Structure formats: C-alpha cells, structure tokens
PDB file of C-alpha atoms in Angstrom:
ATOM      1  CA  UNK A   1     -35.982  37.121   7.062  1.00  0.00           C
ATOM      2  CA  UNK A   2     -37.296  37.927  10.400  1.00  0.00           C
ATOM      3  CA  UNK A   3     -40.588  38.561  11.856  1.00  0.00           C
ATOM      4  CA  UNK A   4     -42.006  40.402  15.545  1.00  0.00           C
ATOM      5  CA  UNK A   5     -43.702  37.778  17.511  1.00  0.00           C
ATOM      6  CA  UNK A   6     -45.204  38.721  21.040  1.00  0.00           C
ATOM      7  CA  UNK A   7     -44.097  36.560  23.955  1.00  0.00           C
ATOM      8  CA  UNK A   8     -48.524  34.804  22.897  1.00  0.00           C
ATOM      9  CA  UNK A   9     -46.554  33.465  19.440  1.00  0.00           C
ATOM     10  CA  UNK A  10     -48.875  35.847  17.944  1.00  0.00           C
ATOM     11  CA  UNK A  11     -47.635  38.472  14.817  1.00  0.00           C
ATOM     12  CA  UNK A  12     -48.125  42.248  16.202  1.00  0.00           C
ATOM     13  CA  UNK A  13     -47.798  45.898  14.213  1.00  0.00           C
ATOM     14  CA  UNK A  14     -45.923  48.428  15.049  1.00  0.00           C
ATOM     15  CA  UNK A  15     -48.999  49.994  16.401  1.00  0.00           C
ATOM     16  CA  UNK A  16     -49.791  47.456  19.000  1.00  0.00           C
ATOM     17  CA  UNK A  17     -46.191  47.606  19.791  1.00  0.00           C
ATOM     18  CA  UNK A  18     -46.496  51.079  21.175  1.00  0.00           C
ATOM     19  CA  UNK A  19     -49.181  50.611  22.778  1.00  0.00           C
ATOM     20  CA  UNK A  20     -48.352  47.277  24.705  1.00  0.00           C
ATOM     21  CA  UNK A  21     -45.436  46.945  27.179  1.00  0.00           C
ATOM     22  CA  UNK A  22     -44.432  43.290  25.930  1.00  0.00           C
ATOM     23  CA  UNK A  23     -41.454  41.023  25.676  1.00  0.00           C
ATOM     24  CA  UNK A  24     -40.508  40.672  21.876  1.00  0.00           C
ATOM     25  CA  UNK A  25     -39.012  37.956  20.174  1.00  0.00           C
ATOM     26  CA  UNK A  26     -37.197  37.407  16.718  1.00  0.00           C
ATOM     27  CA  UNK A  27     -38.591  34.268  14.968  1.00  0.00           C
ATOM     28  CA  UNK A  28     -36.491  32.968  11.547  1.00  0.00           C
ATOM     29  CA  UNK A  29     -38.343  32.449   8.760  1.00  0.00           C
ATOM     30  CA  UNK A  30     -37.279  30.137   5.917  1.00  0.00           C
ATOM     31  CA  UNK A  31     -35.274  31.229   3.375  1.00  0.00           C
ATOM     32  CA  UNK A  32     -36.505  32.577   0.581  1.00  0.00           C
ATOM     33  CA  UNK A  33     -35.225  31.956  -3.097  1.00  0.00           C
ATOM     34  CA  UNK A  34     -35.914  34.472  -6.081  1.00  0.00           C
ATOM     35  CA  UNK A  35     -37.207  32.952  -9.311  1.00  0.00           C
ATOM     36  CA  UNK A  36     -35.631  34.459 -12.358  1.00  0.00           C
ATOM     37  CA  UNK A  37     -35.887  35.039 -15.785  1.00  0.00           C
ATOM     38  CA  UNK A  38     -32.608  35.874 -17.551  1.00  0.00           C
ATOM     39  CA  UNK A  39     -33.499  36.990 -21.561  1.00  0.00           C
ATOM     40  CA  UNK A  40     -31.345  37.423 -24.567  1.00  0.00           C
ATOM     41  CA  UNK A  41     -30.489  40.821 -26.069  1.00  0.00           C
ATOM     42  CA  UNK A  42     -27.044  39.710 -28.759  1.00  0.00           C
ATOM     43  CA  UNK A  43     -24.719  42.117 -27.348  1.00  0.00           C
ATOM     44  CA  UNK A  44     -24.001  45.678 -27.879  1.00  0.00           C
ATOM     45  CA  UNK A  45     -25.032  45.149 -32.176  1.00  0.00           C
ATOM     46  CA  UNK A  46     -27.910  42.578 -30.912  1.00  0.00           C
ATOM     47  CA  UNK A  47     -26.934  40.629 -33.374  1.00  0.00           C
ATOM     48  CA  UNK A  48     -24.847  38.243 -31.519  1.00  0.00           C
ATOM     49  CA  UNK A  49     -25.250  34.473 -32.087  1.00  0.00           C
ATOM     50  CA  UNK A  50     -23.131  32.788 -29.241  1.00  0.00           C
ATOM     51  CA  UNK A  51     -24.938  31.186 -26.376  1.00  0.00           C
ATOM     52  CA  UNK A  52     -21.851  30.852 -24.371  1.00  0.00           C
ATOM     53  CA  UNK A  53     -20.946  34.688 -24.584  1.00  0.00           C
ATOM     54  CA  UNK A  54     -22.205  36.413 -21.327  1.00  0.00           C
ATOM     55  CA  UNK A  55     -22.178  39.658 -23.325  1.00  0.00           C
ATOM     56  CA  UNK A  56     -25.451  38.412 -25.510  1.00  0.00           C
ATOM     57  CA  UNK A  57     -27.405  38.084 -22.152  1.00  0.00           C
ATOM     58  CA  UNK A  58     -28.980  40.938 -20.107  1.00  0.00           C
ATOM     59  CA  UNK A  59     -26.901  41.682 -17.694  1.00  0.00           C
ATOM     60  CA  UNK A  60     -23.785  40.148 -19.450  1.00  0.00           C
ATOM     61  CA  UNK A  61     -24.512  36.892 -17.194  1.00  0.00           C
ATOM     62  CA  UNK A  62     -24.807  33.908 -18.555  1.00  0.00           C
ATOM     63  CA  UNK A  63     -28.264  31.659 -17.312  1.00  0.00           C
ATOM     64  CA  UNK A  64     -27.909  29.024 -14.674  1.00  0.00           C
ATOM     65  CA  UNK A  65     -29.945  25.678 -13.500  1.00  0.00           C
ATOM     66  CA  UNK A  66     -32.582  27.876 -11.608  1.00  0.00           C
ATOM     67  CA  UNK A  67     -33.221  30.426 -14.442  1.00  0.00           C
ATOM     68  CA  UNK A  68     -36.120  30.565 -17.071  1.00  0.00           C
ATOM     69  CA  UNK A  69     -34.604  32.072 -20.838  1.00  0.00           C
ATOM     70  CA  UNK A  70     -36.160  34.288 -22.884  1.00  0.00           C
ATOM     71  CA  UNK A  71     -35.473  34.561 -26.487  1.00  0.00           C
ATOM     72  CA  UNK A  72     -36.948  37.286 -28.294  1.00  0.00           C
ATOM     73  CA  UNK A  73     -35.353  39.930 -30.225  1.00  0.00           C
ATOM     74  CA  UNK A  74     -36.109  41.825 -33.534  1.00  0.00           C
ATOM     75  CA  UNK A  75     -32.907  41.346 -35.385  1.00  0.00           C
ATOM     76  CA  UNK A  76     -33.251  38.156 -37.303  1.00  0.00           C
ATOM     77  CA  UNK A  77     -30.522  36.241 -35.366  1.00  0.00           C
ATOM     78  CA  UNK A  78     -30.048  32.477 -34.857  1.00  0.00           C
ATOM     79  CA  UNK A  79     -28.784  31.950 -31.331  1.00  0.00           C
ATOM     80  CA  UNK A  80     -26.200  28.826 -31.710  1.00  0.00           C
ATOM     81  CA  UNK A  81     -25.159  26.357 -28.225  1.00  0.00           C
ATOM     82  CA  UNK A  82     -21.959  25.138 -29.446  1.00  0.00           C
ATOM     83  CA  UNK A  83     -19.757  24.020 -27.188  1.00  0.00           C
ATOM     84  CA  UNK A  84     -19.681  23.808 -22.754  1.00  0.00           C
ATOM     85  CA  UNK A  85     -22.231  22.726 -20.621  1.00  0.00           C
ATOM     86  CA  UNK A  86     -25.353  24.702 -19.364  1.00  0.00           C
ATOM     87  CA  UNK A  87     -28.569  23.652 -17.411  1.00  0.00           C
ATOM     88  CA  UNK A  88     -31.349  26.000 -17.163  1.00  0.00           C
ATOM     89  CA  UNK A  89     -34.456  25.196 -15.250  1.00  0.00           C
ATOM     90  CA  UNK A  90     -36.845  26.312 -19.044  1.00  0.00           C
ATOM     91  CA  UNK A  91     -36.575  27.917 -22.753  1.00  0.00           C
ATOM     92  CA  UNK A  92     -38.262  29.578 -24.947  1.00  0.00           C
ATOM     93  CA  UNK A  93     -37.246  31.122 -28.105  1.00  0.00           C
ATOM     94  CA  UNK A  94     -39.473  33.017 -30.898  1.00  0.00           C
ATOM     95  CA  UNK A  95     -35.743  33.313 -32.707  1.00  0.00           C
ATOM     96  CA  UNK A  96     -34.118  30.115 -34.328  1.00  0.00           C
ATOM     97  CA  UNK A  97     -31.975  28.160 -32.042  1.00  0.00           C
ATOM     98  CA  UNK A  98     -29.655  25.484 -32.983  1.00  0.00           C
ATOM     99  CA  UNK A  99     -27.513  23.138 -31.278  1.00  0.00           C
ATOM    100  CA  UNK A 100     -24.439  22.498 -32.596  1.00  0.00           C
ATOM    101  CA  UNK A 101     -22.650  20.794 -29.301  1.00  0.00           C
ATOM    102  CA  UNK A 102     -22.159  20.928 -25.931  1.00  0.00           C
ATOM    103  CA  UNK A 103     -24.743  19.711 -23.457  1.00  0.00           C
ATOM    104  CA  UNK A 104     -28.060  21.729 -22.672  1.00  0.00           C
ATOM    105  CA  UNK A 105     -29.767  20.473 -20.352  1.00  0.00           C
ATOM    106  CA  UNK A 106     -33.474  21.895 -19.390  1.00  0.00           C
ATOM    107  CA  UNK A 107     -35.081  20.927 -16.206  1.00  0.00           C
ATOM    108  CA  UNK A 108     -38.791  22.085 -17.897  1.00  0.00           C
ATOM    109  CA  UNK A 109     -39.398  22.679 -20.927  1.00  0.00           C
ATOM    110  CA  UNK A 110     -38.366  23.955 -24.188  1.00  0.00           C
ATOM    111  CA  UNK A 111     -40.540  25.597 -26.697  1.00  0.00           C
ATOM    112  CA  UNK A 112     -38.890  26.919 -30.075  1.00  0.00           C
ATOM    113  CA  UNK A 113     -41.336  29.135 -32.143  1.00  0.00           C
ATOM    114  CA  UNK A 114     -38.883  28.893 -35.108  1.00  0.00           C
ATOM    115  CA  UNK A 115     -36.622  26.705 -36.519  1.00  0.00           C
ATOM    116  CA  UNK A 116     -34.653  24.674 -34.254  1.00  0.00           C
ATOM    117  CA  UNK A 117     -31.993  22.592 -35.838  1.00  0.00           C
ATOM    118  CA  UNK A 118     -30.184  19.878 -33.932  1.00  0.00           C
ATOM    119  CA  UNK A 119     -26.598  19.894 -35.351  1.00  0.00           C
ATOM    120  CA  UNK A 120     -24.614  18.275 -32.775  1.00  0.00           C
ATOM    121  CA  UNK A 121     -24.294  17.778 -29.168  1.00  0.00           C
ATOM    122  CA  UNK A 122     -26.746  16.759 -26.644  1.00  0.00           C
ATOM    123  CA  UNK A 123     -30.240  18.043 -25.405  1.00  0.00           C
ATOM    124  CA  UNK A 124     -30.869  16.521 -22.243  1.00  0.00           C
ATOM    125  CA  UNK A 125     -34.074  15.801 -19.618  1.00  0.00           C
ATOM    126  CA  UNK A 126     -36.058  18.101 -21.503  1.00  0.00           C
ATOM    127  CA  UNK A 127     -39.820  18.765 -21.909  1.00  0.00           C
ATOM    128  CA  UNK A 128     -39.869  19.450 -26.149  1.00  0.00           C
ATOM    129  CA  UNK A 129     -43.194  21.452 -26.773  1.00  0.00           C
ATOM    130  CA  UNK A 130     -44.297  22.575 -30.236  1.00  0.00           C
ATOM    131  CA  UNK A 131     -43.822  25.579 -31.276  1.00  0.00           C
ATOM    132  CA  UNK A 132     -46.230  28.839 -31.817  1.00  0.00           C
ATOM    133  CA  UNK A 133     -46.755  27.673 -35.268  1.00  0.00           C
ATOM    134  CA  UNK A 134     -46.481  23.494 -34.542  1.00  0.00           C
ATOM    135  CA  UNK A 135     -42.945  23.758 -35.221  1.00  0.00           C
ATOM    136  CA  UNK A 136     -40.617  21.005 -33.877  1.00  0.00           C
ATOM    137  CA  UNK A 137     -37.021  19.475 -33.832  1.00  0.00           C
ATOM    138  CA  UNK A 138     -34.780  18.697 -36.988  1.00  0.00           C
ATOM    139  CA  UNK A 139     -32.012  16.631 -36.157  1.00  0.00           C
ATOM    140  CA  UNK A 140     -29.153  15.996 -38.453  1.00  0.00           C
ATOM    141  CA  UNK A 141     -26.852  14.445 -35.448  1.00  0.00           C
ATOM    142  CA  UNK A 142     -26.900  14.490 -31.774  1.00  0.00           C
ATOM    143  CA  UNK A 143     -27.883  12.973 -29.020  1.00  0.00           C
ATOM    144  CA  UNK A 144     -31.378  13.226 -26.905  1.00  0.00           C
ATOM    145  CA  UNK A 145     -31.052  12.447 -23.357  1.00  0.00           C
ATOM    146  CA  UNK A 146     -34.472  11.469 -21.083  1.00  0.00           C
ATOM    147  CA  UNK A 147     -36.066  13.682 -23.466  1.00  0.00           C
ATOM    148  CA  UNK A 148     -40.140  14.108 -23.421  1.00  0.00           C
ATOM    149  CA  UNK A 149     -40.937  15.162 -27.275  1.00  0.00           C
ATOM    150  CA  UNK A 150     -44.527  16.819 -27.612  1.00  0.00           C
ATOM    151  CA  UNK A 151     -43.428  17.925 -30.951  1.00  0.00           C
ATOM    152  CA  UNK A 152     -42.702  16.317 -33.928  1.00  0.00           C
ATOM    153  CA  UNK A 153     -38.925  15.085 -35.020  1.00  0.00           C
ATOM    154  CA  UNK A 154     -37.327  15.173 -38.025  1.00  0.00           C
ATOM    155  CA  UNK A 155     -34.789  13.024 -38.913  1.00  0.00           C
ATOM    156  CA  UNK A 156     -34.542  13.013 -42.632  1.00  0.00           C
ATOM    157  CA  UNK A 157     -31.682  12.974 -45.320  1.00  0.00           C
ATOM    158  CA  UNK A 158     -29.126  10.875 -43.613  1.00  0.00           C
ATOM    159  CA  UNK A 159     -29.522  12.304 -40.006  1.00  0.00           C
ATOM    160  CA  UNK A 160     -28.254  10.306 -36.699  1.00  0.00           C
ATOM    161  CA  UNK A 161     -29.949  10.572 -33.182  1.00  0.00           C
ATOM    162  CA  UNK A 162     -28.799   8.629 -30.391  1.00  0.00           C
ATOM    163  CA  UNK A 163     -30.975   8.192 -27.629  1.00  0.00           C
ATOM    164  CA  UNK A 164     -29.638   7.743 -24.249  1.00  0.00           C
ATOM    165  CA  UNK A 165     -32.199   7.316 -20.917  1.00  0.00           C
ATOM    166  CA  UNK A 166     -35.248   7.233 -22.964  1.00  0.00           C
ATOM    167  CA  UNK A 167     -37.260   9.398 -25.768  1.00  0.00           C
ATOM    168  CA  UNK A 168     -41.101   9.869 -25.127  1.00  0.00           C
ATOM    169  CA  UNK A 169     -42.190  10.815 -28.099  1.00  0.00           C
ATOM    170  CA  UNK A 170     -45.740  12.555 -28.330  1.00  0.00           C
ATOM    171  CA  UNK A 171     -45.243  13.346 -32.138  1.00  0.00           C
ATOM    172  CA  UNK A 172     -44.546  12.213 -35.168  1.00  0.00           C
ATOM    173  CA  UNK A 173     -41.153  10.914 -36.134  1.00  0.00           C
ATOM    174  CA  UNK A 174     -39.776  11.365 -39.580  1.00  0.00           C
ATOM    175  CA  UNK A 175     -37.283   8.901 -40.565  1.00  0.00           C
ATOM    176  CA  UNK A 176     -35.760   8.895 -44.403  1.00  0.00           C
ATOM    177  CA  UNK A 177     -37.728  10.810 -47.148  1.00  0.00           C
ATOM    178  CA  UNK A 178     -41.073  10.088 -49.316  1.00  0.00           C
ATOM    179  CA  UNK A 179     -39.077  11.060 -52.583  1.00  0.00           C
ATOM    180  CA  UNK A 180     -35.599   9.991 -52.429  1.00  0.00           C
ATOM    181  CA  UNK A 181     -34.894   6.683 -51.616  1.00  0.00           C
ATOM    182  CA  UNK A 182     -30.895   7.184 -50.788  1.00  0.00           C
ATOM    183  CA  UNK A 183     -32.141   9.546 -47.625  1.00  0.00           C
ATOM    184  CA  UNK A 184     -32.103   8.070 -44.717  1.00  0.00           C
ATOM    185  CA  UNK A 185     -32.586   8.651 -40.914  1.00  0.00           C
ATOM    186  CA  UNK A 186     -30.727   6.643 -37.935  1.00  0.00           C
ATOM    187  CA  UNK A 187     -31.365   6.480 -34.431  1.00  0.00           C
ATOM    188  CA  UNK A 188     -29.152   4.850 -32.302  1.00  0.00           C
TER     189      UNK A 188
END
C-alpha cells in the first residue's frame, strides 16, 4: 500500500495537490493482512459431515491457521475431523462436532454449543470454552495437547485421555460413573 507524502513528510489530498506545485514522494506502508472467517455450509445437499472435504466449506476451501470457523447450519448434521492435520486460528460450532482423528489444532478457542464427542485423535493448544447451554467435552479416547479446558470433561464408561504438554482444567472432570462400578475413566 502506498501513500502521497509532500517533500514536509506531511499526508496531502488531491486537492492540495492541484493547488501546490510540490515534489511528491511514494512512502510504503506495512503490509496489511486480512482476517477471515471461513463457515461451513455441507456441500451442495448441506448435509455433508466431512471436515476434510473442501466442498462442505464456503467457497469449497478448506480453513487454514489464520482463519476463524463458523459452524452453523439448519440441517441437523454432525461435522466429523477424522483423519489429516488442520490448524485454525478459532471454532465455533452450534452443530455437533466430533473428533474422531487426525490433529486439530486451534490457536484460540473452541466453543461447541452441542455435543462434542472426542472419539479419537488429538485436540491440540486449544482454549475449550463451554458451550451456549454449559455444554463441554466427552472423551471416549484421544489425546489433549496444551489444552486450556473452561468446560467440563467427561471421561466416563471406560474412556482414555492422554495428556501431552499440559491440561488446565477450569471444570469439572468426570472420571468412572456414580452407578456402575465396572465404568471407568483413564488418563494417561
């Protein structure tokens, strides 16, 4: 980006430019970077499900490290992150997201106003906030990375976390169950 500067340092308008005879100069500016949003719309039925599937984003581009998600569409879909690794810079979903594997990795946070199953693979450096409606995370396996939980965690009937770089947990933790004995919760 450039701007006029008279020969002073000082920024003119065109209409002082007419009207003085002056020496101009072109200063650079910085560059500037675009912050963006990229949102989910499932594809041509809108019912698609796969995160990795450019075709369920608008614009049929998938979301990088400096992009913000957006998860909210009317057809009761549960968006799934199975497999590949993605960063994004924040989430948030008011449809059901569940990771199954693969690494996700969220430089801000991630707020889930539904359910939000941890199946498999690995959440990482992520800023967990509750949900709309308090919800949090249920994990049955997987792995939390650095992660900063300001929800609550569920780790009931027989799940397995493993922690790597730290859990901050600003919630409750639920390990095993109240009514069956055999259930049990593991973190590694």
């Amino acid at each position: 980006m450039l701007r006029v500067v008279n020969k002073k340092r000082k920024v003119t308008n065109r209409r002082d430019l007419g009207q003085r005879n002056r020496r101009l100069l072109l200063e650079s500016l910085e560059d500037r970077r675009l912050l963006s949003t990229i949102e989910w719309d499932g594809g041509p039925s809108g019912t698609g499900t796969d995160w990795s599937d450019p075709v369920n984003w608008i614009g049929d581009v998938l979301p990088g490290p400096d992009d913000d998600v957006q998860i909210d569409v009317v057809a009761n879909v549960t968006v799934v992150h199975a497999s590949g690794s993605d960063s994004i810079k924040s989430l948030h979903s008011t449809n059901a997201l569940n990771l199954s594997g693969g690494t996700l990795t969220v430089a801000g946070t991630v707020q889930v106003d539904n359910t939000f199953p941890v199946s498999g693979g690995t959440l990482a450096g992520a800023t967990v906030q509750p949900g709309a409606h308090g919800e949090g995370m249920v994990i049955t396996s997987g792995t939390l990375d650095g992660v900063m939980a300001n929800a609550n965690l569920d780790l009931t009937n027989n799940a397995t976390a493993t922690i790597t770089h730290g859990l901050t947990l600003n919630g409750t933790l639920s390990v095993g169950s109240a009514t069956d004995t055999s259930a049990k919760g593991y973190v590694n």
